[in-house]
PDB file of C-alpha atoms in Angstrom:
ATOM      1  CA  THR A  14      28.044 -31.223  38.330  1.00  0.00           C
ATOM      2  CA  SER A  15      25.776 -32.450  41.402  1.00  0.00           C
ATOM      3  CA  ILE A  16      24.814 -35.961  41.752  1.00  0.00           C
ATOM      4  CA  SER A  17      21.874 -36.740  44.112  1.00  0.00           C
ATOM      5  CA  ASP A  18      22.445 -39.413  46.820  1.00  0.00           C
ATOM      6  CA  PRO A  19      21.612 -42.865  45.282  1.00  0.00           C
ATOM      7  CA  SER A  20      19.004 -43.316  48.161  1.00  0.00           C
ATOM      8  CA  ALA A  21      16.958 -40.493  46.567  1.00  0.00           C
ATOM      9  CA  ALA A  22      13.406 -41.297  45.294  1.00  0.00           C
ATOM     10  CA  THR A  23      14.280 -39.471  42.046  1.00  0.00           C
ATOM     11  CA  ARG A  24      18.116 -39.540  41.035  1.00  0.00           C
ATOM     12  CA  THR A  25      19.276 -36.617  39.192  1.00  0.00           C
ATOM     13  CA  ILE A  26      22.671 -35.312  37.896  1.00  0.00           C
ATOM     14  CA  THR A  27      22.644 -31.280  37.781  1.00  0.00           C
ATOM     15  CA  VAL A  28      25.274 -30.160  35.448  1.00  0.00           C
ATOM     16  CA  VAL A  29      25.876 -26.029  35.266  1.00  0.00           C
ATOM     17  CA  ASN A  30      26.536 -25.422  31.430  1.00  0.00           C
ATOM     18  CA  THR A  31      29.121 -22.702  31.353  1.00  0.00           C
ATOM     19  CA  GLY A  32      28.959 -23.086  27.530  1.00  0.00           C
ATOM     20  CA  LEU A  33      25.788 -21.110  27.387  1.00  0.00           C
ATOM     21  CA  LYS A  34      25.783 -18.022  25.107  1.00  0.00           C
ATOM     22  CA  PRO A  35      23.937 -14.684  25.711  1.00  0.00           C
ATOM     23  CA  TRP A  36      20.336 -14.452  24.368  1.00  0.00           C
ATOM     24  CA  SER A  37      18.766 -11.698  22.564  1.00  0.00           C
ATOM     25  CA  ALA A  38      15.119 -10.405  22.267  1.00  0.00           C
ATOM     26  CA  ARG A  39      13.088  -7.798  19.994  1.00  0.00           C
ATOM     27  CA  ASN A  40      10.621  -6.101  22.052  1.00  0.00           C
ATOM     28  CA  PHE A  41       7.560  -4.277  21.097  1.00  0.00           C
ATOM     29  CA  ASP A  42       5.547  -1.996  23.930  1.00  0.00           C
ATOM     30  CA  LEU A  43       2.463   0.271  23.554  1.00  0.00           C
ATOM     31  CA  THR A  44       1.247   1.841  26.784  1.00  0.00           C
ATOM     32  CA  LEU A  45      -1.653   4.216  27.344  1.00  0.00           C
ATOM     33  CA  GLU A  46      -1.935   5.941  30.631  1.00  0.00           C
ATOM     34  CA  ALA A  47      -4.060   8.397  32.414  1.00  0.00           C
ATOM     35  CA  TYR A  48      -3.282  10.352  35.501  1.00  0.00           C
ATOM     36  CA  GLU A  49      -4.962  11.671  38.599  1.00  0.00           C
ATOM     37  CA  PHE A  50      -8.453  11.279  37.004  1.00  0.00           C
ATOM     38  CA  LYS A  51     -10.531  11.553  40.251  1.00  0.00           C
ATOM     39  CA  GLY A  52      -7.415  10.173  42.222  1.00  0.00           C
ATOM     40  CA  ALA A  53      -7.283   7.230  39.964  1.00  0.00           C
ATOM     41  CA  THR A  54      -4.171   6.656  37.840  1.00  0.00           C
ATOM     42  CA  VAL A  55      -4.893   4.105  35.031  1.00  0.00           C
ATOM     43  CA  SER A  56      -2.749   2.374  32.320  1.00  0.00           C
ATOM     44  CA  ILE A  57      -3.021  -0.394  30.108  1.00  0.00           C
ATOM     45  CA  SER A  58      -0.249  -1.761  27.624  1.00  0.00           C
ATOM     46  CA  GLY A  59       0.423  -4.641  25.190  1.00  0.00           C
ATOM     47  CA  PHE A  60       3.488  -6.152  24.275  1.00  0.00           C
ATOM     48  CA  ARG A  61       5.482  -8.744  22.150  1.00  0.00           C
ATOM     49  CA  LYS A  62       8.937 -10.472  22.892  1.00  0.00           C
ATOM     50  CA  GLU A  63      10.797 -12.246  19.980  1.00  0.00           C
ATOM     51  CA  LEU A  64      13.442 -14.177  21.919  1.00  0.00           C
ATOM     52  CA  ASP A  65      16.402 -15.851  20.107  1.00  0.00           C
ATOM     53  CA  GLY A  66      18.629 -18.326  22.000  1.00  0.00           C
ATOM     54  CA  PHE A  67      16.785 -18.196  25.009  1.00  0.00           C
ATOM     55  CA  PHE A  68      17.800 -20.532  28.115  1.00  0.00           C
ATOM     56  CA  THR A  69      15.635 -23.672  28.154  1.00  0.00           C
ATOM     57  CA  ALA A  70      15.886 -26.218  31.079  1.00  0.00           C
ATOM     58  CA  THR A  71      16.279 -29.814  29.924  1.00  0.00           C
ATOM     59  CA  ARG A  72      15.914 -32.939  31.953  1.00  0.00           C
ATOM     60  CA  VAL A  73      16.638 -36.291  30.405  1.00  0.00           C
ATOM     61  CA  PRO A  74      17.363 -39.788  31.243  1.00  0.00           C
ATOM     62  CA  ALA A  75      21.265 -40.387  31.411  1.00  0.00           C
ATOM     63  CA  THR A  76      22.873 -42.207  28.461  1.00  0.00           C
ATOM     64  CA  GLN A  77      26.518 -43.321  27.927  1.00  0.00           C
ATOM     65  CA  ALA A  78      26.833 -40.446  25.350  1.00  0.00           C
ATOM     66  CA  LEU A  79      25.873 -37.965  28.249  1.00  0.00           C
ATOM     67  CA  LEU A  80      27.970 -39.310  30.989  1.00  0.00           C
ATOM     68  CA  GLU A  81      31.051 -39.396  28.624  1.00  0.00           C
ATOM     69  CA  GLN A  82      30.412 -35.976  27.655  1.00  0.00           C
ATOM     70  CA  TYR A  83      30.465 -34.740  31.233  1.00  0.00           C
ATOM     71  CA  GLY A  84      33.400 -36.894  32.333  1.00  0.00           C
ATOM     72  CA  LEU A  85      30.869 -38.997  34.809  1.00  0.00           C
ATOM     73  CA  PRO A  86      31.748 -42.501  35.888  1.00  0.00           C
ATOM     74  CA  PRO A  87      29.870 -44.982  33.436  1.00  0.00           C
ATOM     75  CA  ASP A  88      28.785 -47.092  36.461  1.00  0.00           C
ATOM     76  CA  LEU A  89      25.965 -44.340  36.896  1.00  0.00           C
ATOM     77  CA  LEU A  90      24.266 -45.292  33.741  1.00  0.00           C
ATOM     78  CA  SER A  91      22.591 -48.573  35.912  1.00  0.00           C
ATOM     79  CA  GLY A  92      21.068 -46.025  38.493  1.00  0.00           C
ATOM     80  CA  ASN A  93      18.626 -44.590  36.161  1.00  0.00           C
ATOM     81  CA  TYR A  94      19.413 -41.016  36.975  1.00  0.00           C
ATOM     82  CA  GLU A  95      18.247 -38.143  34.868  1.00  0.00           C
ATOM     83  CA  VAL A  96      20.487 -35.136  33.494  1.00  0.00           C
ATOM     84  CA  ILE A  97      19.150 -31.681  34.369  1.00  0.00           C
ATOM     85  CA  THR A  98      21.035 -28.772  32.553  1.00  0.00           C
ATOM     86  CA  GLN A  99      20.317 -25.691  30.601  1.00  0.00           C
ATOM     87  CA  GLU A 100      20.897 -25.045  26.925  1.00  0.00           C
ATOM     88  CA  ASN A 101      20.336 -22.421  24.154  1.00  0.00           C
ATOM     89  CA  SER A 102      17.220 -23.134  22.303  1.00  0.00           C
ATOM     90  CA  ALA A 103      17.715 -23.490  18.576  1.00  0.00           C
ATOM     91  CA  ASN A 104      14.110 -22.459  18.049  1.00  0.00           C
ATOM     92  CA  LYS A 105      12.705 -18.779  18.528  1.00  0.00           C
ATOM     93  CA  GLY A 106      10.033 -18.051  21.387  1.00  0.00           C
ATOM     94  CA  ILE A 107       7.351 -15.571  21.287  1.00  0.00           C
ATOM     95  CA  ILE A 108       5.836 -14.095  24.099  1.00  0.00           C
ATOM     96  CA  ASN A 109       2.624 -11.992  23.595  1.00  0.00           C
ATOM     97  CA  GLY A 110       1.334 -10.206  26.480  1.00  0.00           C
ATOM     98  CA  PHE A 111      -1.094  -7.563  28.198  1.00  0.00           C
ATOM     99  CA  GLU A 112      -0.826  -5.775  31.074  1.00  0.00           C
ATOM    100  CA  TRP A 113      -3.457  -3.319  33.079  1.00  0.00           C
ATOM    101  CA  SER A 114      -2.976  -1.229  36.286  1.00  0.00           C
ATOM    102  CA  TRP A 115      -5.501   0.727  38.612  1.00  0.00           C
ATOM    103  CA  ARG A 116      -4.683   2.728  41.503  1.00  0.00           C
ATOM    104  CA  GLN A 117      -7.045   4.664  43.545  1.00  0.00           C
ATOM    105  CA  SER A 118      -6.604   7.257  46.179  1.00  0.00           C
ATOM    106  CA  LEU A 119      -9.700   8.926  48.075  1.00  0.00           C
ATOM    107  CA  LYS A 120      -8.011  12.043  48.829  1.00  0.00           C
ATOM    108  CA  PRO A 121      -9.999  13.913  45.932  1.00  0.00           C
ATOM    109  CA  PHE A 122     -13.542  12.733  47.428  1.00  0.00           C
ATOM    110  CA  THR A 123     -13.915  15.489  49.939  1.00  0.00           C
ATOM    111  CA  SER A 124     -17.368  14.478  50.653  1.00  0.00           C
ATOM    112  CA  LEU A 125     -16.106  11.570  52.664  1.00  0.00           C
ATOM    113  CA  PRO A 126     -14.952  11.801  56.232  1.00  0.00           C
ATOM    114  CA  SER A 127     -11.415  13.457  56.623  1.00  0.00           C
ATOM    115  CA  TRP A 128      -9.922  10.146  57.929  1.00  0.00           C
ATOM    116  CA  THR A 129     -10.528   8.255  54.962  1.00  0.00           C
ATOM    117  CA  ARG A 130      -8.357  10.452  52.536  1.00  0.00           C
ATOM    118  CA  GLY A 131      -5.322   8.595  53.652  1.00  0.00           C
ATOM    119  CA  ILE A 132      -6.741   5.415  52.015  1.00  0.00           C
ATOM    120  CA  ALA A 133      -5.422   4.400  48.513  1.00  0.00           C
ATOM    121  CA  GLY A 134      -5.591   1.002  46.687  1.00  0.00           C
ATOM    122  CA  PHE A 135      -4.532  -0.837  43.458  1.00  0.00           C
ATOM    123  CA  TYR A 136      -5.133  -3.633  41.198  1.00  0.00           C
ATOM    124  CA  ASN A 137      -3.191  -4.775  38.145  1.00  0.00           C
ATOM    125  CA  GLY A 138      -2.757  -7.964  36.169  1.00  0.00           C
ATOM    126  CA  THR A 139      -0.232  -9.413  33.684  1.00  0.00           C
ATOM    127  CA  HIS A 140      -1.350 -12.061  31.305  1.00  0.00           C
ATOM    128  CA  LEU A 141       0.781 -13.624  28.858  1.00  0.00           C
ATOM    129  CA  ARG A 142       0.553 -16.284  25.735  1.00  0.00           C
ATOM    130  CA  MET A 143       3.524 -18.393  24.559  1.00  0.00           C
ATOM    131  CA  SER A 144       3.704 -19.032  20.621  1.00  0.00           C
ATOM    132  CA  GLY A 145       6.516 -19.785  18.125  1.00  0.00           C
ATOM    133  CA  PRO A 146       8.262 -23.077  17.535  1.00  0.00           C
ATOM    134  CA  GLY A 147      10.274 -22.893  20.712  1.00  0.00           C
ATOM    135  CA  ALA A 148       7.032 -22.272  22.838  1.00  0.00           C
ATOM    136  CA  ALA A 149       6.904 -25.391  24.567  1.00  0.00           C
ATOM    137  CA  THR A 150      10.502 -24.909  26.103  1.00  0.00           C
ATOM    138  CA  LEU A 151       9.743 -21.391  27.392  1.00  0.00           C
ATOM    139  CA  THR A 152       9.950 -21.987  31.065  1.00  0.00           C
ATOM    140  CA  GLY A 153      10.154 -19.478  34.056  1.00  0.00           C
ATOM    141  CA  TYR A 154       7.100 -17.535  33.084  1.00  0.00           C
ATOM    142  CA  SER A 155       3.868 -17.513  34.900  1.00  0.00           C
ATOM    143  CA  THR A 156       0.909 -16.942  32.342  1.00  0.00           C
ATOM    144  CA  ARG A 157      -1.332 -15.000  34.848  1.00  0.00           C
ATOM    145  CA  ILE A 158      -0.417 -12.753  37.506  1.00  0.00           C
ATOM    146  CA  ASN A 159      -2.641 -10.628  39.799  1.00  0.00           C
ATOM    147  CA  ASN A 160      -1.525  -8.007  42.377  1.00  0.00           C
ATOM    148  CA  TRP A 161      -3.914  -5.914  44.581  1.00  0.00           C
ATOM    149  CA  GLY A 162      -3.551  -4.019  48.097  1.00  0.00           C
ATOM    150  CA  ILE A 163      -4.584  -1.203  50.248  1.00  0.00           C
ATOM    151  CA  SER A 164      -2.652   1.157  52.166  1.00  0.00           C
ATOM    152  CA  TYR A 165      -3.480   3.922  55.052  1.00  0.00           C
ATOM    153  CA  THR A 166      -1.531   6.909  55.669  1.00  0.00           C
ATOM    154  CA  ARG A 167      -2.147   9.465  58.449  1.00  0.00           C
ATOM    155  CA  GLY A 168       0.461  11.661  60.415  1.00  0.00           C
ATOM    156  CA  ASN A 169       3.396   9.683  61.363  1.00  0.00           C
ATOM    157  CA  PHE A 170       1.438   6.221  60.740  1.00  0.00           C
ATOM    158  CA  ALA A 171       1.468   4.190  57.472  1.00  0.00           C
ATOM    159  CA  ALA A 172      -0.076   0.657  56.817  1.00  0.00           C
ATOM    160  CA  LYS A 173       0.033  -1.400  53.683  1.00  0.00           C
ATOM    161  CA  LEU A 174      -1.249  -5.155  52.867  1.00  0.00           C
ATOM    162  CA  ASN A 175      -0.713  -6.696  49.289  1.00  0.00           C
ATOM    163  CA  ALA A 176      -1.531  -9.855  48.007  1.00  0.00           C
ATOM    164  CA  THR A 177      -0.257 -11.733  44.765  1.00  0.00           C
ATOM    165  CA  ARG A 178      -1.927 -14.552  42.813  1.00  0.00           C
ATOM    166  CA  SER A 179       0.213 -16.335  40.425  1.00  0.00           C
ATOM    167  CA  ASN A 180      -0.569 -19.574  38.479  1.00  0.00           C
ATOM    168  CA  GLY A 181       3.082 -20.205  38.741  1.00  0.00           C
ATOM    169  CA  PRO A 182       6.021 -20.809  36.483  1.00  0.00           C
ATOM    170  CA  ILE A 183       6.045 -23.411  33.972  1.00  0.00           C
ATOM    171  CA  HIS A 184       9.384 -25.516  34.397  1.00  0.00           C
ATOM    172  CA  ALA A 185      11.015 -28.024  32.039  1.00  0.00           C
ATOM    173  CA  ILE A 186       9.293 -30.774  30.344  1.00  0.00           C
ATOM    174  CA  ILE A 187      10.120 -33.839  31.837  1.00  0.00           C
ATOM    175  CA  PRO A 188      10.572 -37.013  29.644  1.00  0.00           C
ATOM    176  CA  ALA A 189       8.781 -40.389  29.803  1.00  0.00           C
ATOM    177  CA  THR A 190      10.069 -43.056  32.161  1.00  0.00           C
ATOM    178  CA  ALA A 191       8.914 -46.468  32.883  1.00  0.00           C
ATOM    179  CA  THR A 192       6.474 -44.826  35.641  1.00  0.00           C
ATOM    180  CA  ARG A 193       5.193 -41.779  34.316  1.00  0.00           C
ATOM    181  CA  PRO A 194       4.202 -40.431  30.829  1.00  0.00           C
ATOM    182  CA  ALA A 195       5.831 -37.658  28.600  1.00  0.00           C
ATOM    183  CA  GLY A 196       5.048 -34.033  28.226  1.00  0.00           C
ATOM    184  CA  ARG A 197       4.752 -33.132  31.973  1.00  0.00           C
ATOM    185  CA  TYR A 198       5.167 -29.712  33.219  1.00  0.00           C
ATOM    186  CA  HIS A 199       5.807 -28.522  36.966  1.00  0.00           C
ATOM    187  CA  VAL A 200       3.163 -25.806  37.691  1.00  0.00           C
ATOM    188  CA  VAL A 201       2.968 -23.715  40.933  1.00  0.00           C
ATOM    189  CA  GLU A 202       0.162 -21.873  42.036  1.00  0.00           C
ATOM    190  CA  ARG A 203      -0.495 -19.865  45.202  1.00  0.00           C
ATOM    191  CA  THR A 204      -1.704 -16.444  46.855  1.00  0.00           C
ATOM    192  CA  VAL A 205       1.088 -14.729  48.733  1.00  0.00           C
ATOM    193  CA  MET A 206       0.033 -12.105  50.998  1.00  0.00           C
ATOM    194  CA  GLY A 207       2.328  -9.505  52.799  1.00  0.00           C
ATOM    195  CA  GLY A 208       2.244  -6.085  54.667  1.00  0.00           C
ATOM    196  CA  SER A 209       3.987  -3.572  56.642  1.00  0.00           C
ATOM    197  CA  LEU A 210       3.422  -1.116  59.551  1.00  0.00           C
ATOM    198  CA  VAL A 211       5.570   2.139  60.073  1.00  0.00           C
ATOM    199  CA  TYR A 212       5.326   4.810  62.746  1.00  0.00           C
ATOM    200  CA  ARG A 213       7.580   7.572  62.464  1.00  0.00           C
ATOM    201  CA  ILE A 214       8.882   8.755  66.052  1.00  0.00           C
ATOM    202  CA  ASN A 215      10.486  11.930  64.967  1.00  0.00           C
ATOM    203  CA  LYS A 216      12.290  13.471  61.968  1.00  0.00           C
ATOM    204  CA  ARG A 217      15.288  11.068  62.787  1.00  0.00           C
ATOM    205  CA  LEU A 218      13.776   7.596  64.296  1.00  0.00           C
ATOM    206  CA  THR A 219      11.108   5.420  62.474  1.00  0.00           C
ATOM    207  CA  LEU A 220       9.900   1.989  63.745  1.00  0.00           C
ATOM    208  CA  HIS A 221       8.752  -0.487  61.044  1.00  0.00           C
ATOM    209  CA  LEU A 222       7.160  -4.014  60.944  1.00  0.00           C
ATOM    210  CA  SER A 223       6.932  -6.157  57.977  1.00  0.00           C
ATOM    211  CA  GLY A 224       5.508  -9.654  57.127  1.00  0.00           C
ATOM    212  CA  GLN A 225       6.025 -11.932  54.026  1.00  0.00           C
ATOM    213  CA  ASN A 226       3.522 -14.926  53.439  1.00  0.00           C
ATOM    214  CA  LEU A 227       1.049 -13.854  55.812  1.00  0.00           C
ATOM    215  CA  SER A 228      -1.333 -16.491  55.062  1.00  0.00           C
ATOM    216  CA  ASN A 229       1.393 -19.369  55.247  1.00  0.00           C
ATOM    217  CA  ALA A 230       0.618 -20.518  51.673  1.00  0.00           C
ATOM    218  CA  LEU A 231       2.470 -23.600  50.895  1.00  0.00           C
ATOM    219  CA  TYR A 232       4.638 -23.671  47.770  1.00  0.00           C
ATOM    220  CA  ARG A 233       2.704 -26.422  45.660  1.00  0.00           C
ATOM    221  CA  THR A 234       4.228 -28.480  42.524  1.00  0.00           C
ATOM    222  CA  TYR A 235       1.862 -29.675  40.250  1.00  0.00           C
ATOM    223  CA  ARG A 236       2.291 -32.564  37.378  1.00  0.00           C
ATOM    224  CA  ALA A 237       0.270 -31.319  34.351  1.00  0.00           C
ATOM    225  CA  VAL A 238      -0.661 -34.898  32.445  1.00  0.00           C
ATOM    226  CA  PRO A 239      -3.459 -35.134  29.967  1.00  0.00           C
ATOM    227  CA  GLY A 240      -6.087 -37.553  31.562  1.00  0.00           C
ATOM    228  CA  ALA A 241      -4.605 -38.323  35.050  1.00  0.00           C
ATOM    229  CA  PRO A 242      -6.775 -38.729  37.924  1.00  0.00           C
ATOM    230  CA  ALA A 243      -6.770 -35.220  39.972  1.00  0.00           C
ATOM    231  CA  TYR A 244      -5.039 -36.970  43.077  1.00  0.00           C
ATOM    232  CA  THR A 245      -1.859 -38.064  41.158  1.00  0.00           C
ATOM    233  CA  LEU A 246      -1.169 -34.310  40.185  1.00  0.00           C
ATOM    234  CA  PRO A 247       0.286 -32.863  43.526  1.00  0.00           C
ATOM    235  CA  ASP A 248       4.110 -33.533  43.268  1.00  0.00           C
ATOM    236  CA  ASN A 249       5.757 -31.566  46.259  1.00  0.00           C
ATOM    237  CA  TYR A 250       4.397 -29.315  48.909  1.00  0.00           C
ATOM    238  CA  ARG A 251       6.866 -26.906  50.798  1.00  0.00           C
ATOM    239  CA  ASP A 252       6.004 -25.049  54.004  1.00  0.00           C
ATOM    240  CA  ASN A 253       8.353 -21.803  53.998  1.00  0.00           C
ATOM    241  CA  GLY A 254       6.641 -20.227  56.954  1.00  0.00           C
ATOM    242  CA  ILE A 255       5.702 -16.635  57.426  1.00  0.00           C
ATOM    243  CA  GLU A 256       8.760 -14.199  57.676  1.00  0.00           C
ATOM    244  CA  TYR A 257       8.511 -11.039  60.012  1.00  0.00           C
ATOM    245  CA  VAL A 258      10.878  -8.442  59.991  1.00  0.00           C
ATOM    246  CA  PHE A 259      10.924  -5.808  63.096  1.00  0.00           C
ATOM    247  CA  GLY A 260      13.499  -3.066  63.348  1.00  0.00           C
ATOM    248  CA  ILE A 261      14.319   0.844  63.919  1.00  0.00           C
ATOM    249  CA  ARG A 262      15.525   2.961  61.357  1.00  0.00           C
ATOM    250  CA  GLY A 263      17.500   6.253  62.264  1.00  0.00           C
ATOM    251  CA  GLU A 264      18.804   9.267  59.944  1.00  0.00           C
ATOM    252  CA  PHE A 265      21.586  11.306  61.212  1.00  0.00           C
TER     253      PHE A 265
END
């Protein structure tokens, strides 16, 4: 159990639920793929996941019963704390999804200049729809994810650049308080770019440089409140910065 500082703007009590039971799922998948068609590999797939007892995040105002259940002092009741924990859902959740992918190499196009044959690109997407009695409590899933990128390989040199755009996972429903309405979700949306450069000095030594979040996209959290003004939706902005890794790899 972790209790936030009383001076925090939002006072919370985070409880690790050691009584969680394993959850189960029935999965149905259908995939169609085509390989090496003019340098392209294409796939489309649909799937359905029926989840039972899945983990659901809860965030509710602290009550006398909850404080007693977790062995917490009763004086916390006057501090307007909220209890955050996880539980096994009593309702079934269903995830229907569609995925597609395209990978293209220019190597088969012999009419192009020879230096272009090391170029390859890809684009793929995932789209999800939640349903079932427990749909409102299915958390941690992004309903739309798109990935794309390009790579170039020539001799001992290789370079890659890729990007991911996600509408962000849906987090726990937040209950109503005296200052906010109920039914609010936290949704994160951003595009993250990454890349790498690799140069093979010889058969044993390789130089490599990679970077993550090259566009320095902020980690932004929003509140989804029906009818609320747009300026009230941003909840939290976090600057994680840009991460670089440089190294020498040896094989002996």
